[in-house]
mmCIF file of C-alpha atoms in Angstrom:
data_model
loop_
_atom_site.group_PDB
_atom_site.id
_atom_site.type_symbol
_atom_site.label_atom_id
_atom_site.label_comp_id
_atom_site.label_asym_id
_atom_site.label_seq_id
_atom_site.Cartn_x
_atom_site.Cartn_y
_atom_site.Cartn_z
ATOM 1 C CA MET A 1 14.088 -16.788 -4.285
ATOM 2 C CA GLY A 2 12.012 -19.559 -2.565
ATOM 3 C CA ILE A 3 10.874 -22.427 -4.685
ATOM 4 C CA PHE A 4 7.089 -22.480 -5.070
ATOM 5 C CA ASN A 5 4.991 -25.541 -4.025
ATOM 6 C CA ARG A 6 1.576 -25.663 -5.522
ATOM 7 C CA LYS A 7 0.162 -26.671 -2.252
ATOM 8 C CA GLU A 8 1.313 -23.570 -0.484
ATOM 9 C CA LYS A 9 -0.858 -20.673 0.185
ATOM 10 C CA ILE A 10 0.287 -17.552 -1.694
ATOM 11 C CA GLY A 11 0.356 -14.278 0.137
ATOM 12 C CA LEU A 12 0.809 -10.831 -1.320
ATOM 13 C CA ALA A 13 2.347 -7.916 0.461
ATOM 14 C CA LEU A 14 1.927 -4.500 -1.039
ATOM 15 C CA GLY A 15 4.196 -1.571 0.202
ATOM 16 C CA GLY A 16 3.592 2.106 0.691
ATOM 17 C CA GLY A 17 4.627 4.770 -1.662
ATOM 18 C CA ALA A 18 1.780 7.547 -1.966
ATOM 19 C CA VAL A 19 0.895 7.959 -5.614
ATOM 20 C CA LEU A 20 3.519 5.335 -6.562
ATOM 21 C CA GLY A 21 1.043 2.958 -5.053
ATOM 22 C CA ALA A 22 -0.810 2.981 -8.552
ATOM 23 C CA ALA A 23 1.978 0.503 -9.698
ATOM 24 C CA HIS A 24 0.315 -2.087 -7.421
ATOM 25 C CA ILE A 25 -2.781 -2.047 -9.821
ATOM 26 C CA GLY A 26 -0.557 -3.252 -12.737
ATOM 27 C CA VAL A 27 0.928 -5.914 -10.370
ATOM 28 C CA LEU A 28 -2.647 -7.168 -9.839
ATOM 29 C CA LYS A 29 -3.195 -7.131 -13.576
ATOM 30 C CA ALA A 30 -0.368 -9.453 -14.128
ATOM 31 C CA ILE A 31 -1.533 -11.790 -11.392
ATOM 32 C CA GLU A 32 -4.939 -12.038 -12.760
ATOM 33 C CA GLU A 33 -3.693 -12.516 -16.212
ATOM 34 C CA GLN A 34 -1.411 -15.502 -15.145
ATOM 35 C CA LYS A 35 -4.268 -16.693 -13.051
ATOM 36 C CA ILE A 36 -2.255 -16.863 -9.982
ATOM 37 C CA SER A 37 -4.559 -17.291 -6.795
ATOM 38 C CA VAL A 38 -3.761 -14.985 -4.008
ATOM 39 C CA ASN A 39 -4.823 -16.536 -0.654
ATOM 40 C CA CYS A 40 -4.246 -13.632 1.585
ATOM 41 C CA ILE A 41 -3.067 -10.010 1.165
ATOM 42 C CA ALA A 42 -1.479 -7.338 3.438
ATOM 43 C CA GLY A 43 -0.599 -3.771 2.792
ATOM 44 C CA THR A 44 0.849 -0.692 4.193
ATOM 45 C CA SER A 45 -0.156 2.786 3.438
ATOM 46 C CA ALA A 46 -1.036 3.183 -0.279
ATOM 47 C CA GLY A 47 -0.568 -0.725 -0.579
ATOM 48 C CA ALA A 48 -3.235 -1.204 2.050
ATOM 49 C CA LEU A 49 -5.827 0.959 0.026
ATOM 50 C CA VAL A 50 -5.242 -1.360 -3.037
ATOM 51 C CA ALA A 51 -4.989 -4.453 -0.858
ATOM 52 C CA ALA A 52 -8.381 -3.728 0.756
ATOM 53 C CA LEU A 53 -10.293 -3.044 -2.642
ATOM 54 C CA PHE A 54 -8.854 -6.424 -3.900
ATOM 55 C CA ALA A 55 -9.646 -8.375 -0.856
ATOM 56 C CA PHE A 56 -13.376 -7.313 -1.132
ATOM 57 C CA GLY A 57 -13.646 -8.518 -4.754
ATOM 58 C CA LYS A 58 -12.588 -5.520 -6.875
ATOM 59 C CA SER A 59 -10.762 -6.526 -10.021
ATOM 60 C CA SER A 60 -7.615 -4.762 -11.078
ATOM 61 C CA ASP A 61 -9.692 -2.918 -13.824
ATOM 62 C CA GLU A 62 -12.274 -1.831 -11.199
ATOM 63 C CA ILE A 63 -9.488 -0.574 -9.004
ATOM 64 C CA GLU A 64 -7.725 1.130 -11.931
ATOM 65 C CA LYS A 65 -11.283 2.990 -12.658
ATOM 66 C CA ILE A 66 -11.391 4.135 -8.949
ATOM 67 C CA ALA A 67 -7.818 5.395 -9.189
ATOM 68 C CA MET A 68 -8.365 7.267 -12.463
ATOM 69 C CA ASP A 69 -11.582 8.814 -11.168
ATOM 70 C CA LEU A 70 -9.965 9.802 -7.963
ATOM 71 C CA ASP A 71 -9.114 13.495 -7.397
ATOM 72 C CA TRP A 72 -5.887 12.953 -5.575
ATOM 73 C CA PHE A 73 -5.746 16.556 -4.433
ATOM 74 C CA GLU A 74 -9.138 16.257 -2.588
ATOM 75 C CA ILE A 75 -8.352 13.234 -0.680
ATOM 76 C CA SER A 76 -7.642 15.046 2.418
ATOM 77 C CA GLU A 77 -8.993 18.143 4.041
ATOM 78 C CA LEU A 78 -7.713 20.926 6.466
ATOM 79 C CA SER A 79 -7.821 19.745 10.052
ATOM 80 C CA ILE A 80 -7.973 21.795 13.339
ATOM 81 C CA SER A 81 -6.089 19.114 15.253
ATOM 82 C CA LYS A 82 -3.076 19.959 16.916
ATOM 83 C CA TYR A 83 -1.398 16.590 15.702
ATOM 84 C CA GLY A 84 -1.493 17.287 12.002
ATOM 85 C CA LEU A 85 -2.284 19.730 9.224
ATOM 86 C CA LEU A 86 -4.852 17.579 7.445
ATOM 87 C CA SER A 87 -7.295 14.933 7.929
ATOM 88 C CA ASN A 88 -7.562 11.792 5.776
ATOM 89 C CA LYS A 89 -11.089 11.079 6.400
ATOM 90 C CA ARG A 90 -11.961 11.442 2.661
ATOM 91 C CA LEU A 91 -9.370 8.685 1.963
ATOM 92 C CA GLY A 92 -11.590 6.388 4.232
ATOM 93 C CA LYS A 93 -14.539 7.431 2.355
ATOM 94 C CA ILE A 94 -13.090 5.834 -0.826
ATOM 95 C CA ILE A 95 -13.606 2.637 0.965
ATOM 96 C CA THR A 96 -17.008 3.077 2.186
ATOM 97 C CA ASP A 97 -18.115 4.491 -1.339
ATOM 98 C CA ASN A 98 -16.742 1.329 -3.125
ATOM 99 C CA ILE A 99 -17.019 -1.535 -0.834
ATOM 100 C CA GLY A 100 -19.326 -0.339 1.908
ATOM 101 C CA ASP A 101 -18.982 0.061 5.584
ATOM 102 C CA VAL A 102 -17.102 -3.293 6.015
ATOM 103 C CA LYS A 103 -15.037 -5.171 8.642
ATOM 104 C CA PHE A 104 -12.066 -7.226 8.026
ATOM 105 C CA SER A 105 -14.175 -10.422 8.770
ATOM 106 C CA ASP A 106 -16.310 -9.648 5.678
ATOM 107 C CA ALA A 107 -13.343 -9.658 3.279
ATOM 108 C CA GLY A 108 -13.358 -12.469 0.594
ATOM 109 C CA ILE A 109 -9.618 -12.866 1.033
ATOM 110 C CA PRO A 110 -7.852 -12.629 4.384
ATOM 111 C CA LEU A 111 -6.688 -9.070 4.907
ATOM 112 C CA ALA A 112 -4.318 -7.258 7.159
ATOM 113 C CA MET A 113 -2.659 -3.798 7.434
ATOM 114 C CA VAL A 114 0.148 -2.251 9.284
ATOM 115 C CA ALA A 115 0.151 0.827 11.372
ATOM 116 C CA THR A 116 2.554 2.307 13.828
ATOM 117 C CA ASP A 117 1.669 3.224 17.471
ATOM 118 C CA ILE A 118 3.064 6.809 17.571
ATOM 119 C CA ALA A 119 3.234 6.806 21.442
ATOM 120 C CA THR A 120 5.520 3.640 21.601
ATOM 121 C CA GLY A 121 6.910 3.172 18.054
ATOM 122 C CA GLU A 122 5.284 -0.429 18.108
ATOM 123 C CA LYS A 123 4.043 -2.129 14.968
ATOM 124 C CA VAL A 124 0.229 -2.737 15.055
ATOM 125 C CA VAL A 125 -1.167 -5.298 12.793
ATOM 126 C CA LEU A 126 -4.769 -4.454 11.888
ATOM 127 C CA LYS A 127 -6.987 -7.490 10.918
ATOM 128 C CA LYS A 128 -10.022 -6.734 13.023
ATOM 129 C CA GLY A 129 -12.593 -3.979 13.024
ATOM 130 C CA LYS A 130 -13.552 -1.502 10.439
ATOM 131 C CA VAL A 131 -11.595 -1.446 7.222
ATOM 132 C CA GLU A 132 -12.214 2.230 6.636
ATOM 133 C CA GLU A 133 -10.529 3.234 9.841
ATOM 134 C CA ALA A 134 -7.569 0.955 9.332
ATOM 135 C CA VAL A 135 -6.850 2.429 5.848
ATOM 136 C CA MET A 136 -6.866 5.928 7.425
ATOM 137 C CA ALA A 137 -4.414 4.972 10.009
ATOM 138 C CA THR A 138 -2.024 3.134 7.742
ATOM 139 C CA THR A 139 -1.993 6.030 5.381
ATOM 140 C CA CYS A 140 -1.617 8.618 8.096
ATOM 141 C CA ILE A 141 1.777 10.367 7.175
ATOM 142 C CA PRO A 142 3.047 11.832 10.702
ATOM 143 C CA GLY A 143 3.018 15.544 10.783
ATOM 144 C CA ILE A 144 0.850 15.922 7.716
ATOM 145 C CA PHE A 145 -2.180 14.002 8.714
ATOM 146 C CA SER A 146 -3.871 13.657 12.151
ATOM 147 C CA PRO A 147 -3.277 10.311 13.835
ATOM 148 C CA VAL A 148 -6.216 7.862 13.827
ATOM 149 C CA GLU A 149 -7.326 6.350 17.204
ATOM 150 C CA ILE A 150 -8.058 2.604 17.316
ATOM 151 C CA ASN A 151 -8.438 0.646 20.461
ATOM 152 C CA LYS A 152 -7.005 3.680 22.376
ATOM 153 C CA LYS A 153 -3.882 3.662 20.249
ATOM 154 C CA MET A 154 -2.802 6.703 18.337
ATOM 155 C CA LEU A 155 -1.836 5.161 14.912
ATOM 156 C CA VAL A 156 0.059 6.545 11.999
ATOM 157 C CA ASP A 157 1.583 5.194 8.807
ATOM 158 C CA GLY A 158 2.763 1.686 9.020
ATOM 159 C CA GLY A 159 5.686 2.334 6.680
ATOM 160 C CA ILE A 160 7.679 3.485 9.676
ATOM 161 C CA VAL A 161 7.865 -0.044 11.158
ATOM 162 C CA ASP A 162 7.061 -2.295 8.240
ATOM 163 C CA ASN A 163 6.624 -0.728 4.776
ATOM 164 C CA VAL A 164 6.279 -4.072 2.728
ATOM 165 C CA PRO A 165 4.568 -6.351 5.336
ATOM 166 C CA VAL A 166 5.906 -9.795 4.313
ATOM 167 C CA SER A 167 5.934 -11.039 7.701
ATOM 168 C CA VAL A 168 2.327 -10.439 8.377
ATOM 169 C CA LEU A 169 1.565 -12.852 5.432
ATOM 170 C CA LYS A 170 2.683 -15.598 7.649
ATOM 171 C CA GLU A 171 0.233 -14.608 10.308
ATOM 172 C CA LEU A 172 -2.543 -15.025 7.620
ATOM 173 C CA GLY A 173 -1.391 -18.575 6.709
ATOM 174 C CA ALA A 174 0.653 -17.903 3.687
ATOM 175 C CA GLY A 175 3.505 -20.331 2.784
ATOM 176 C CA TYR A 176 4.675 -18.654 -0.345
ATOM 177 C CA LEU A 177 5.307 -14.821 0.068
ATOM 178 C CA ILE A 178 5.224 -12.316 -2.592
ATOM 179 C CA GLY A 179 6.247 -8.738 -1.827
ATOM 180 C CA VAL A 180 6.052 -5.500 -4.040
ATOM 181 C CA ASP A 181 8.442 -2.934 -2.950
ATOM 182 C CA LEU A 182 8.147 0.488 -4.536
ATOM 183 C CA TYR A 183 11.226 1.907 -3.147
ATOM 184 C CA ALA A 184 13.826 -0.887 -3.881
ATOM 185 C CA GLU A 185 14.813 0.645 -7.271
ATOM 186 C CA HIS A 186 13.612 4.214 -6.761
ATOM 187 C CA THR A 187 15.826 7.320 -6.551
ATOM 188 C CA GLN A 188 14.401 10.399 -5.089
ATOM 189 C CA GLN A 189 14.075 13.437 -7.137
ATOM 190 C CA LYS A 190 14.868 17.067 -6.145
ATOM 191 C CA PRO A 191 11.961 18.285 -4.159
ATOM 192 C CA GLY A 192 9.711 21.206 -5.608
ATOM 193 C CA ASN A 193 7.863 22.140 -2.447
ATOM 194 C CA ILE A 194 7.616 21.564 1.507
ATOM 195 C CA ILE A 195 5.473 18.396 1.058
ATOM 196 C CA GLU A 196 7.989 16.642 -1.176
ATOM 197 C CA ILE A 197 10.777 17.676 1.247
ATOM 198 C CA ILE A 198 8.779 16.046 4.140
ATOM 199 C CA LEU A 199 8.122 12.968 1.801
ATOM 200 C CA ASN A 200 11.763 12.650 0.653
ATOM 201 C CA THR A 201 13.073 12.764 4.305
ATOM 202 C CA TYR A 202 10.532 10.136 5.351
ATOM 203 C CA ASN A 203 11.259 8.049 2.365
ATOM 204 C CA PHE A 204 14.924 7.636 3.006
ATOM 205 C CA VAL A 205 14.296 6.204 6.348
ATOM 206 C CA LEU A 206 11.754 3.684 4.809
ATOM 207 C CA MET A 207 14.101 2.631 2.048
ATOM 208 C CA ASN A 208 16.883 1.461 4.313
ATOM 209 C CA ALA A 209 14.467 -0.239 6.681
ATOM 210 C CA THR A 210 12.655 -2.035 3.784
ATOM 211 C CA LYS A 211 15.641 -3.844 2.549
ATOM 212 C CA LEU A 212 15.829 -5.820 5.945
ATOM 213 C CA GLN A 213 11.894 -6.348 6.117
ATOM 214 C CA THR A 214 11.726 -7.967 2.729
ATOM 215 C CA GLY A 215 14.406 -10.578 3.271
ATOM 216 C CA ASP A 216 11.908 -13.252 3.693
ATOM 217 C CA ALA A 217 10.072 -12.779 0.696
ATOM 218 C CA ASP A 218 10.182 -15.840 -1.673
ATOM 219 C CA LEU A 219 9.443 -13.384 -4.816
ATOM 220 C CA LEU A 220 10.088 -9.707 -4.475
ATOM 221 C CA ILE A 221 8.700 -7.399 -7.257
ATOM 222 C CA LYS A 222 10.756 -4.178 -7.628
ATOM 223 C CA PRO A 223 9.579 -1.919 -10.310
ATOM 224 C CA ASP A 224 12.001 0.854 -11.098
ATOM 225 C CA LEU A 225 10.031 4.034 -10.381
ATOM 226 C CA SER A 226 12.818 6.452 -10.297
ATOM 227 C CA LYS A 227 11.397 8.661 -13.012
ATOM 228 C CA PHE A 228 8.153 9.117 -11.108
ATOM 229 C CA ASN A 229 7.401 11.438 -8.138
ATOM 230 C CA MET A 230 5.122 10.524 -5.242
ATOM 231 C CA VAL A 231 2.637 13.319 -5.541
ATOM 232 C CA ASP A 232 1.657 13.918 -9.281
ATOM 233 C CA PRO A 233 -1.667 12.023 -10.118
ATOM 234 C CA GLU A 234 -1.102 12.491 -13.818
ATOM 235 C CA GLN A 235 1.370 9.692 -13.658
ATOM 236 C CA VAL A 236 -1.318 7.199 -12.528
ATOM 237 C CA PRO A 237 -1.558 5.421 -15.959
ATOM 238 C CA ASP A 238 2.154 5.015 -16.451
ATOM 239 C CA LEU A 239 2.705 3.830 -12.993
ATOM 240 C CA ILE A 240 0.135 1.003 -13.649
ATOM 241 C CA LYS A 241 1.799 0.110 -16.836
ATOM 242 C CA LYS A 242 5.196 -0.016 -15.103
ATOM 243 C CA GLY A 243 3.848 -2.208 -12.395
ATOM 244 C CA TYR A 244 2.264 -4.570 -14.841
ATOM 245 C CA ALA A 245 5.570 -4.842 -17.003
ATOM 246 C CA GLU A 246 7.656 -5.590 -13.993
ATOM 247 C CA ALA A 247 5.235 -8.089 -12.333
ATOM 248 C CA LYS A 248 4.639 -9.972 -15.585
ATOM 249 C CA LYS A 249 8.410 -10.587 -15.916
ATOM 250 C CA ALA A 250 8.879 -11.529 -12.271
ATOM 251 C CA LEU A 251 5.915 -13.878 -11.921
ATOM 252 C CA LYS A 252 7.345 -16.068 -14.689
ATOM 253 C CA LYS A 253 9.792 -17.323 -12.081
ATOM 254 C CA LEU A 254 6.762 -19.180 -10.650
#
């Protein structure tokens, strides 16, 4: 773990994990409680959604209310696209409904997200343009959601290339890097349907890659979410509690 210098800017990277991403809300609660100033924030997939709300001034309590009011089974809709079964436009609408039709440059805290160019496999860091479109791109699970086109690039979930975007924080000027890895202590459960089979397969790849990507983190928060699955919205309150407890313990090291 890196030694914290009070003059350094603190950056926070929130990783992906579908419904497990609710644990990030608990992490933010602990950060607010300990009065830690986050100077920049980056996110991938579910982590990007939480990061966007936080960067635009939403408190952890407000983000919790959004998560609790959210009908997780209605955040996608059938798509006629040949590239995916569903569209996640409704996920983008969560952004516009709660913080408006905003651009990255409007954020109160410097914000970035990671997506993957599905044509080249390259990592794409999104920190300009519409936040709504970026959230849709970074949460776009290949084969399930239709890719999102930004700047003539066909973009999908950033977890493929950088699931906990610690390295992006350096681009935003951070000196002390905090990462939140939802997979570090997670063991997959027996899948109960085709969606869970796809997610499990996808996540085995992410888990191995993430171990290498988080090596530069000065502090890595790793809640053990093994008893939770990635799709059940009923888990959200318990996930928030778990994220809070683990972050409170880890942040004492500062």
